[in-house]
Amino acid sequence: MGESEPARTEGEGPGGDIQVIARIATLLECLDPGSPSLDTATTAKVLGVGRSTAHRYLASLEKRGLLRRRDVTTYEPGPALCRIGTLALARLGVVEAAGPVMHELVQEVRSTVVLSVWGGQAPVVARVVPDTSRFTTLSVEVGRSLPPEAAQSRLFAAHHARSRRVGGRLRVLDDGLIPIGDLLVARQVYPGGGVKTIAAPVRTADGTIVATLAVIGMTVFMPDDEDDVLVERLTDAVSRIAVN
């Protein structure tokens, strides 16, 4: 008589997956920069369940902090999910190595400094050191995925393109990208002109981009005629972040 198949735990799917865990993982994988939220209709379609069951999934995930309600029917990543992502990012050596340099840079430029790493589909904010020397303070949420138009996103895209040169020239060179020697720096003024970002790449010895370091502040405190000095301090800062 051949060996019998091991008894399957209640709720266990093919391959040993616990069904509810597999469903939650499938659902959370739908969150990306292009679709940073979930609603009842999408959840029902992805999980193959009715709307009432989909709503219970979303409500339970909200209760545990994995999601948070943005409006009546829409949910986005919650604080618990952001903390989990931050823990994963913290394992990257660049996040720890950048800390002291970021604190020094904030003192020099009196603006918020943000470190972002590549999250697979977009840069993800891994560390933030806010400037608290002024009455108005800008801050960015750790764990947030940045949109394609962000200076950090364009910087990653340009440096990734640089590794795929065509005819010795960059395949992509977007507006706001500033060549400085073999380095590209990104400058962005947000719509309305109230906020500016200048970002530089953090690279390994062989030139591979592993993160971006950005200075973010109100344009009134970051006038265009001081960009040269700001870029110099920013590029000096990234050169002092030791990465493997």
CSV table of C-alpha atoms in Angstrom, one decimal:
chain,number,residue,atom,x,y,z
A,1,MET,CA,0.0,0.0,0.0
A,2,GLY,CA,1.5,3.4,-1.0
A,3,GLU,CA,2.0,6.3,1.4
A,4,SER,CA,-1.1,8.3,2.1
A,5,GLU,CA,-1.1,12.0,1.4
A,6,PRO,CA,-0.6,14.1,4.6
A,7,ALA,CA,-3.7,15.5,6.0
A,8,ARG,CA,-4.3,19.1,4.9
A,9,THR,CA,-5.0,21.7,7.6
A,10,GLU,CA,-8.4,23.3,7.4
A,11,GLY,CA,-8.2,26.3,5.1
A,12,GLU,CA,-5.0,25.1,3.5
A,13,GLY,CA,-4.7,25.4,-0.2
A,14,PRO,CA,-2.5,23.6,-2.8
A,15,GLY,CA,1.2,23.7,-2.0
A,16,GLY,CA,0.6,24.1,1.7
A,17,ASP,CA,-0.6,27.7,1.6
A,18,ILE,CA,-3.0,28.8,4.2
A,19,GLN,CA,-5.8,30.2,2.1
A,20,VAL,CA,-6.5,33.4,4.0
A,21,ILE,CA,-2.8,34.2,4.1
A,22,ALA,CA,-2.4,33.6,0.4
A,23,ARG,CA,-5.4,35.8,-0.3
A,24,ILE,CA,-4.1,38.6,1.9
A,25,ALA,CA,-0.7,38.4,0.1
A,26,THR,CA,-2.4,38.4,-3.3
A,27,LEU,CA,-4.4,41.5,-2.3
A,28,LEU,CA,-1.4,43.4,-0.9
A,29,GLU,CA,0.6,42.7,-4.0
A,30,CYS,CA,-1.9,44.8,-5.9
A,31,LEU,CA,-0.6,47.9,-4.2
A,32,ASP,CA,2.0,49.7,-6.3
A,33,PRO,CA,2.8,53.3,-7.4
A,34,GLY,CA,0.3,53.0,-10.3
A,35,SER,CA,-2.5,51.6,-8.1
A,36,PRO,CA,-1.6,52.7,-4.5
A,37,SER,CA,-5.1,51.9,-3.1
A,38,LEU,CA,-7.8,49.2,-3.0
A,39,ASP,CA,-11.5,49.4,-3.1
A,40,THR,CA,-14.3,46.8,-2.5
A,41,ALA,CA,-14.9,46.2,-6.2
A,42,THR,CA,-11.2,45.5,-7.0
A,43,THR,CA,-10.8,43.3,-3.9
A,44,ALA,CA,-13.8,41.2,-4.8
A,45,LYS,CA,-12.4,40.7,-8.4
A,46,VAL,CA,-8.9,39.9,-7.2
A,47,LEU,CA,-10.0,37.4,-4.6
A,48,GLY,CA,-12.9,36.0,-6.5
A,49,VAL,CA,-15.4,36.7,-3.7
A,50,GLY,CA,-18.6,38.7,-3.2
A,51,ARG,CA,-18.5,42.4,-2.3
A,52,SER,CA,-19.6,41.7,1.3
A,53,THR,CA,-16.7,39.3,1.8
A,54,ALA,CA,-14.3,41.7,0.1
A,55,HIS,CA,-15.5,44.4,2.5
A,56,ARG,CA,-14.8,42.2,5.5
A,57,TYR,CA,-11.3,41.5,4.3
A,58,LEU,CA,-10.6,45.3,3.9
A,59,ALA,CA,-12.2,46.1,7.3
A,60,SER,CA,-10.1,43.4,9.0
A,61,LEU,CA,-6.9,44.7,7.4
A,62,GLU,CA,-7.8,48.2,8.5
A,63,LYS,CA,-8.4,47.0,12.0
A,64,ARG,CA,-4.9,45.5,12.2
A,65,GLY,CA,-3.3,48.6,10.7
A,66,LEU,CA,-2.2,46.9,7.4
A,67,LEU,CA,-4.6,49.3,5.6
A,68,ARG,CA,-6.2,52.6,6.4
A,69,ARG,CA,-9.4,54.1,5.0
A,70,ARG,CA,-8.8,57.0,2.7
A,71,ASP,CA,-12.5,57.5,2.0
A,72,VAL,CA,-15.8,55.6,2.2
A,73,THR,CA,-14.8,52.8,-0.2
A,74,THR,CA,-11.0,53.2,-0.7
A,75,TYR,CA,-8.1,51.9,1.4
A,76,GLU,CA,-4.4,52.6,1.2
A,77,PRO,CA,-1.3,51.2,3.1
A,78,GLY,CA,-1.7,51.5,6.8
A,79,PRO,CA,0.9,52.2,9.6
A,80,ALA,CA,1.6,48.6,10.3
A,81,LEU,CA,2.4,47.8,6.7
A,82,CYS,CA,4.6,50.9,6.5
A,83,ARG,CA,6.5,49.7,9.7
A,84,ILE,CA,7.0,46.3,8.1
A,85,GLY,CA,8.4,47.9,5.0
A,86,THR,CA,10.6,50.2,7.0
A,87,LEU,CA,12.1,47.2,8.9
A,88,ALA,CA,12.9,45.5,5.6
A,89,LEU,CA,14.5,48.7,4.2
A,90,ALA,CA,16.5,49.1,7.4
A,91,ARG,CA,18.3,45.9,6.7
A,92,LEU,CA,20.0,47.6,3.7
A,93,GLY,CA,23.4,48.9,4.8
A,94,VAL,CA,22.9,52.2,3.0
A,95,VAL,CA,20.1,53.3,5.3
A,96,GLU,CA,22.3,53.0,8.3
A,97,ALA,CA,25.3,54.4,6.6
A,98,ALA,CA,23.4,57.5,5.4
A,99,GLY,CA,22.1,58.5,8.9
A,100,PRO,CA,25.0,60.6,10.2
A,101,VAL,CA,25.6,62.2,6.8
A,102,MET,CA,21.9,63.2,6.6
A,103,HIS,CA,22.0,64.8,10.0
A,104,GLU,CA,25.0,66.8,9.0
A,105,LEU,CA,23.5,67.9,5.7
A,106,VAL,CA,20.3,69.1,7.4
A,107,GLN,CA,22.4,71.4,9.6
A,108,GLU,CA,24.2,72.7,6.5
A,109,VAL,CA,21.3,73.4,4.2
A,110,ARG,CA,18.4,73.9,6.8
A,111,SER,CA,16.0,71.7,4.7
A,112,THR,CA,14.6,68.3,5.1
A,113,VAL,CA,16.8,65.4,3.8
A,114,VAL,CA,15.2,62.2,2.4
A,115,LEU,CA,16.9,58.9,1.5
A,116,SER,CA,15.0,56.7,-1.0
A,117,VAL,CA,15.9,53.2,-2.2
A,118,TRP,CA,14.6,51.3,-5.2
A,119,GLY,CA,11.5,49.2,-4.2
A,120,GLY,CA,11.2,47.1,-7.4
A,121,GLN,CA,8.8,49.4,-9.2
A,122,ALA,CA,9.5,52.8,-7.7
A,123,PRO,CA,11.7,54.6,-5.2
A,124,VAL,CA,10.6,54.0,-1.6
A,125,VAL,CA,11.3,56.5,1.2
A,126,ALA,CA,13.6,54.7,3.6
A,127,ARG,CA,14.8,57.5,6.0
A,128,VAL,CA,13.9,61.1,6.7
A,129,VAL,CA,15.7,63.7,8.7
A,130,PRO,CA,13.4,66.8,8.9
A,131,ASP,CA,14.7,70.3,9.3
A,132,THR,CA,13.2,71.8,12.5
A,133,SER,CA,15.1,75.1,12.5
A,134,ARG,CA,12.3,77.0,10.7
A,135,PHE,CA,8.7,77.7,11.6
A,136,THR,CA,7.5,75.7,8.6
A,137,THR,CA,8.8,72.1,8.5
A,138,LEU,CA,8.4,69.7,5.5
A,139,SER,CA,8.4,66.0,6.2
A,140,VAL,CA,7.9,62.9,4.1
A,141,GLU,CA,6.3,59.6,5.3
A,142,VAL,CA,8.8,56.7,5.6
A,143,GLY,CA,7.6,53.7,3.4
A,144,ARG,CA,5.9,55.9,0.9
A,145,SER,CA,6.4,55.0,-2.8
A,146,LEU,CA,7.3,58.0,-4.9
A,147,PRO,CA,5.5,58.8,-8.2
A,148,PRO,CA,7.2,58.7,-11.6
A,149,GLU,CA,7.5,62.5,-11.8
A,150,ALA,CA,9.4,62.8,-8.6
A,151,ALA,CA,13.0,63.9,-8.9
A,152,GLN,CA,14.2,60.7,-7.2
A,153,SER,CA,12.2,58.6,-9.6
A,154,ARG,CA,13.6,60.4,-12.7
A,155,LEU,CA,17.1,60.0,-11.2
A,156,PHE,CA,16.7,56.3,-10.9
A,157,ALA,CA,15.3,56.0,-14.4
A,158,ALA,CA,18.1,58.0,-15.9
A,159,HIS,CA,20.9,56.1,-14.1
A,160,HIS,CA,19.2,52.8,-15.1
A,161,ALA,CA,19.1,54.1,-18.7
A,162,ARG,CA,22.8,55.0,-18.4
A,163,SER,CA,23.6,51.4,-17.9
A,164,ARG,CA,21.9,50.7,-21.3
A,165,ARG,CA,23.8,53.3,-23.4
A,166,VAL,CA,22.9,53.6,-27.1
A,167,GLY,CA,25.6,55.1,-29.3
A,168,GLY,CA,27.5,56.3,-26.2
A,169,ARG,CA,24.7,58.7,-25.2
A,170,LEU,CA,22.0,58.5,-22.6
A,171,ARG,CA,18.9,56.8,-23.8
A,172,VAL,CA,16.8,59.1,-21.6
A,173,LEU,CA,17.7,62.6,-20.4
A,174,ASP,CA,14.7,64.2,-18.8
A,175,ASP,CA,14.2,67.9,-18.1
A,176,GLY,CA,15.6,68.8,-14.7
A,177,LEU,CA,18.5,66.3,-14.9
A,178,ILE,CA,21.8,68.1,-14.4
A,179,PRO,CA,25.0,66.4,-15.6
A,180,ILE,CA,28.0,67.0,-13.2
A,181,GLY,CA,31.0,65.0,-14.4
A,182,ASP,CA,29.8,61.4,-14.5
A,183,LEU,CA,27.0,62.2,-12.1
A,184,LEU,CA,23.4,63.1,-12.7
A,185,VAL,CA,21.5,65.3,-10.3
A,186,ALA,CA,17.8,65.9,-10.5
A,187,ARG,CA,16.0,69.2,-9.8
A,188,GLN,CA,12.2,69.5,-9.4
A,189,VAL,CA,9.9,72.4,-8.6
A,190,TYR,CA,6.4,71.1,-7.8
A,191,PRO,CA,3.3,72.7,-9.4
A,192,GLY,CA,2.5,76.0,-7.8
A,193,GLY,CA,6.2,76.6,-7.1
A,194,GLY,CA,5.9,76.1,-3.4
A,195,VAL,CA,8.2,73.1,-2.9
A,196,LYS,CA,11.6,72.2,-4.5
A,197,THR,CA,13.5,68.9,-4.5
A,198,ILE,CA,17.1,68.4,-5.5
A,199,ALA,CA,18.3,64.8,-5.5
A,200,ALA,CA,21.7,63.0,-6.1
A,201,PRO,CA,22.4,59.3,-6.5
A,202,VAL,CA,24.1,57.2,-3.9
A,203,ARG,CA,26.3,54.8,-5.8
A,204,THR,CA,28.6,51.8,-5.2
A,205,ALA,CA,32.2,51.8,-6.2
A,206,ASP,CA,31.3,50.5,-9.7
A,207,GLY,CA,28.8,53.2,-10.2
A,208,THR,CA,25.6,51.3,-9.5
A,209,ILE,CA,22.9,53.5,-8.0
A,210,VAL,CA,21.5,52.0,-4.8
A,211,ALA,CA,19.7,55.0,-3.3
A,212,THR,CA,19.0,58.7,-3.8
A,213,LEU,CA,19.6,61.5,-1.3
A,214,ALA,CA,17.3,64.5,-1.7
A,215,VAL,CA,17.0,67.9,-0.2
A,216,ILE,CA,13.4,69.0,0.0
A,217,GLY,CA,12.2,72.5,1.1
A,218,MET,CA,10.0,75.5,0.4
A,219,THR,CA,11.2,77.4,-2.6
A,220,VAL,CA,11.4,80.6,-0.6
A,221,PHE,CA,14.2,79.0,1.4
A,222,MET,CA,15.8,77.3,-1.6
A,223,PRO,CA,16.2,80.1,-4.2
A,224,ASP,CA,17.4,79.2,-7.6
A,225,ASP,CA,20.5,81.3,-7.3
A,226,GLU,CA,21.7,79.1,-4.5
A,227,ASP,CA,21.2,75.8,-6.3
A,228,ASP,CA,24.9,75.6,-7.2
A,229,VAL,CA,26.0,75.7,-3.6
A,230,LEU,CA,23.2,73.2,-2.6
A,231,VAL,CA,24.2,70.8,-5.3
A,232,GLU,CA,27.8,71.0,-4.2
A,233,ARG,CA,26.9,70.2,-0.6
A,234,LEU,CA,24.5,67.4,-1.7
A,235,THR,CA,27.1,65.7,-4.0
A,236,ASP,CA,29.7,66.0,-1.2
A,237,ALA,CA,27.2,64.3,1.1
A,238,VAL,CA,26.5,61.3,-1.2
A,239,SER,CA,30.3,60.8,-1.7
A,240,ARG,CA,30.6,60.3,2.1
A,241,ILE,CA,28.0,57.5,2.3
A,242,ALA,CA,29.9,54.3,2.3
A,243,VAL,CA,28.1,51.5,0.5
A,244,ASN,CA,29.1,48.0,-0.6
